[in-house]
C-alpha positions as CSV (number, residue, x, y, z in Angstrom):
1,X,5.4,127.6,184.4
2,X,8.1,129.6,185.6
3,X,10.0,126.5,185.8
4,X,9.1,125.3,182.6
5,X,10.1,128.4,181.0
6,X,13.6,128.7,183.0
7,X,14.2,125.3,181.7
8,X,13.2,126.1,177.9
9,X,15.7,129.1,178.3
10,X,18.7,127.1,180.1
11,X,18.0,124.6,177.0
12,X,18.3,127.1,174.0
13,X,21.3,128.5,175.6
14,X,23.4,125.7,176.4
15,X,22.3,124.9,172.3
16,X,23.3,128.1,171.2
17,X,26.6,127.9,173.0
18,X,27.2,124.1,171.5
19,X,26.6,125.8,168.4
20,X,29.2,128.6,168.8
21,X,31.8,126.2,169.9
22,X,31.0,123.8,167.0
23,X,31.4,126.8,164.7
24,X,34.7,127.6,166.2
25,X,36.0,124.1,166.0
26,X,35.6,124.1,162.1
27,X,36.8,127.4,161.6
28,X,40.1,125.9,163.0
29,X,40.1,123.3,160.8
30,X,39.8,125.2,157.3
31,X,43.0,125.0,155.5
32,X,43.0,128.7,154.8
33,X,42.7,129.4,158.5
34,X,46.2,128.5,159.1
35,X,44.8,127.4,162.6
36,X,45.0,123.8,163.4
37,X,43.9,122.1,166.9
38,X,46.9,120.1,168.1
39,X,50.7,119.7,167.1
40,X,50.2,116.8,164.5
41,X,52.5,114.4,163.5
42,X,56.2,115.2,163.4
43,X,57.1,116.5,160.2
44,X,60.2,117.8,158.3
45,X,60.1,120.7,156.0
46,X,60.8,121.0,152.1
47,X,60.6,124.0,149.7
48,X,59.4,124.7,146.4
49,X,59.3,127.9,144.2
50,X,56.3,128.5,142.0
51,X,55.9,131.4,139.4
52,X,51.9,132.2,140.7
53,X,50.5,130.4,143.7
54,X,46.9,131.7,143.1
55,X,44.9,131.6,145.9
56,X,46.8,128.9,148.0
57,X,47.1,129.7,151.6
58,X,49.2,128.8,155.0
59,X,47.6,125.2,156.5
60,X,46.4,124.1,152.7
61,X,46.9,120.6,152.7
62,X,49.8,118.6,150.7
63,X,48.5,115.6,149.3
64,X,50.2,112.9,147.8
65,X,48.0,110.5,145.1
66,X,44.9,111.9,146.8
67,X,46.5,111.3,150.5
68,X,46.9,114.3,153.0
69,X,50.5,114.2,153.8
70,X,51.0,117.0,155.3
71,X,50.2,120.9,155.2
72,X,51.8,124.6,153.8
73,X,53.9,126.2,156.5
74,X,54.9,129.4,154.8
75,X,54.5,131.4,152.1
76,X,56.7,134.2,151.2
77,X,58.6,136.0,147.9
78,X,62.0,135.5,147.0
79,X,63.3,138.9,146.5
80,X,66.2,137.7,144.1
81,X,63.9,135.8,141.3
82,X,60.5,137.1,142.4
83,X,59.0,133.8,142.9
84,X,56.8,132.6,145.6
85,X,58.5,130.3,148.0
86,X,56.4,127.7,149.6
87,X,57.4,126.0,153.0
88,X,55.6,122.4,153.3
89,X,55.7,120.5,156.5
90,X,55.7,116.8,155.7
91,X,54.9,113.8,158.0
92,X,57.8,112.1,158.9
93,X,56.4,108.9,158.5
94,X,56.1,109.8,154.7
95,X,60.0,110.1,154.7
96,X,60.5,107.8,151.1
97,X,59.2,110.4,148.8
98,X,61.9,110.4,145.8
99,X,63.4,114.1,145.6
100,X,62.9,114.6,141.3
101,X,59.0,114.7,142.6
102,X,57.0,117.2,141.1
103,X,54.8,119.9,142.8
104,X,51.7,121.2,141.6
105,X,49.3,123.8,142.7
106,X,45.6,122.1,142.3
107,X,42.3,123.4,142.8
108,X,39.8,120.9,144.8
109,X,36.6,121.1,142.6
110,X,35.7,124.1,140.0
111,X,36.0,127.1,142.6
112,X,37.6,125.3,145.5
113,X,40.5,125.7,147.6
114,X,43.8,125.4,146.2
115,X,46.4,122.9,147.7
116,X,49.4,120.9,146.3
117,X,50.2,117.3,145.1
118,X,53.3,116.2,145.0
119,X,53.6,113.6,142.0
120,X,56.4,110.9,143.1
121,X,59.6,110.7,141.1
122,X,61.7,107.6,140.5
123,X,64.9,108.9,142.0
124,X,66.8,106.7,144.4
125,X,67.2,109.7,146.6
126,X,64.6,111.0,149.0
127,X,63.3,114.2,149.9
128,X,64.9,115.1,153.4
129,X,64.7,118.2,155.9
130,X,65.6,121.2,153.8
131,X,64.8,119.8,150.3
132,X,63.6,122.2,147.8
133,X,61.5,120.6,144.7
134,X,63.1,121.5,141.6
135,X,59.9,120.2,139.4
136,X,57.0,122.4,140.2
137,X,53.9,123.2,138.4
138,X,51.9,126.8,139.4
139,X,48.3,127.3,139.8
140,X,45.8,127.4,136.9
141,X,43.9,130.9,137.9
142,X,40.5,130.5,136.4
143,X,40.2,134.3,135.7
144,X,43.5,134.2,133.4
145,X,42.0,131.5,131.2
146,X,38.6,133.5,130.8
147,X,40.7,136.7,130.3
148,X,43.0,134.6,127.6
149,X,39.6,133.2,126.5
150,X,37.9,136.7,126.0
151,X,40.9,138.1,124.5
152,X,41.1,135.7,121.8
153,X,37.5,136.1,121.0
154,X,37.7,139.7,120.4
155,X,40.9,139.3,118.4
156,X,39.2,137.0,116.3
157,X,35.8,139.0,115.9
158,X,37.7,142.1,114.8
159,X,38.0,141.1,111.0
160,X,41.7,141.7,110.8
161,X,44.0,139.9,108.0
162,X,46.2,138.7,111.0
163,X,44.8,135.0,111.1
164,X,46.9,133.6,108.8
165,X,44.2,133.6,105.6
166,X,42.2,131.0,106.7
167,X,39.2,133.0,107.0
168,X,36.9,131.0,104.1
169,X,34.0,133.4,103.8
170,X,33.6,134.0,107.5
171,X,34.4,137.6,107.5
172,X,31.4,138.4,106.5
173,X,29.8,136.6,109.8
174,X,32.2,138.0,112.2
175,X,31.7,141.6,111.0
176,X,28.1,141.1,111.0
177,X,28.0,139.8,114.9
178,X,27.7,143.5,116.0
179,X,30.1,145.8,116.7
180,X,29.5,149.3,118.2
181,X,26.5,151.4,117.6
182,X,24.7,147.7,116.2
């Protein structure tokens, strides 16, 4: 009986230890963790400047046509123009990316992690180590869109005459929709 309990305890302990090891491995593989196991493929670095990077993190994927071609190395602010400078490590075998390509910060799904998507340009010249991508598109921050939507909704519901005179009978409806004390 004691031998059976001991075997059960050892088996349970090994199972828990294996679970922690799997959790630690998966944590290092998350794009936002900045940790990656292994040195990865040889790469070259390029940079791009963005007005707003949203939730982009070091280690986030860099993709082209949906294929992962690199990852984000560093994120810093440029003190001269107060824009975010993102340095990316592109795998060396992707060495024929046109230098007029576009870099856009995209989101995986509705509330997923951010990543950089490159769209190929048409230039006969290619990106190389130290290149800067000139054409960028900043992150679309969901909170900013929601704030703009509610600001516009609140502006239209005040019944003010600043909307351009196309109110056509809607003033009474907007005023009756509620306000302070109703």
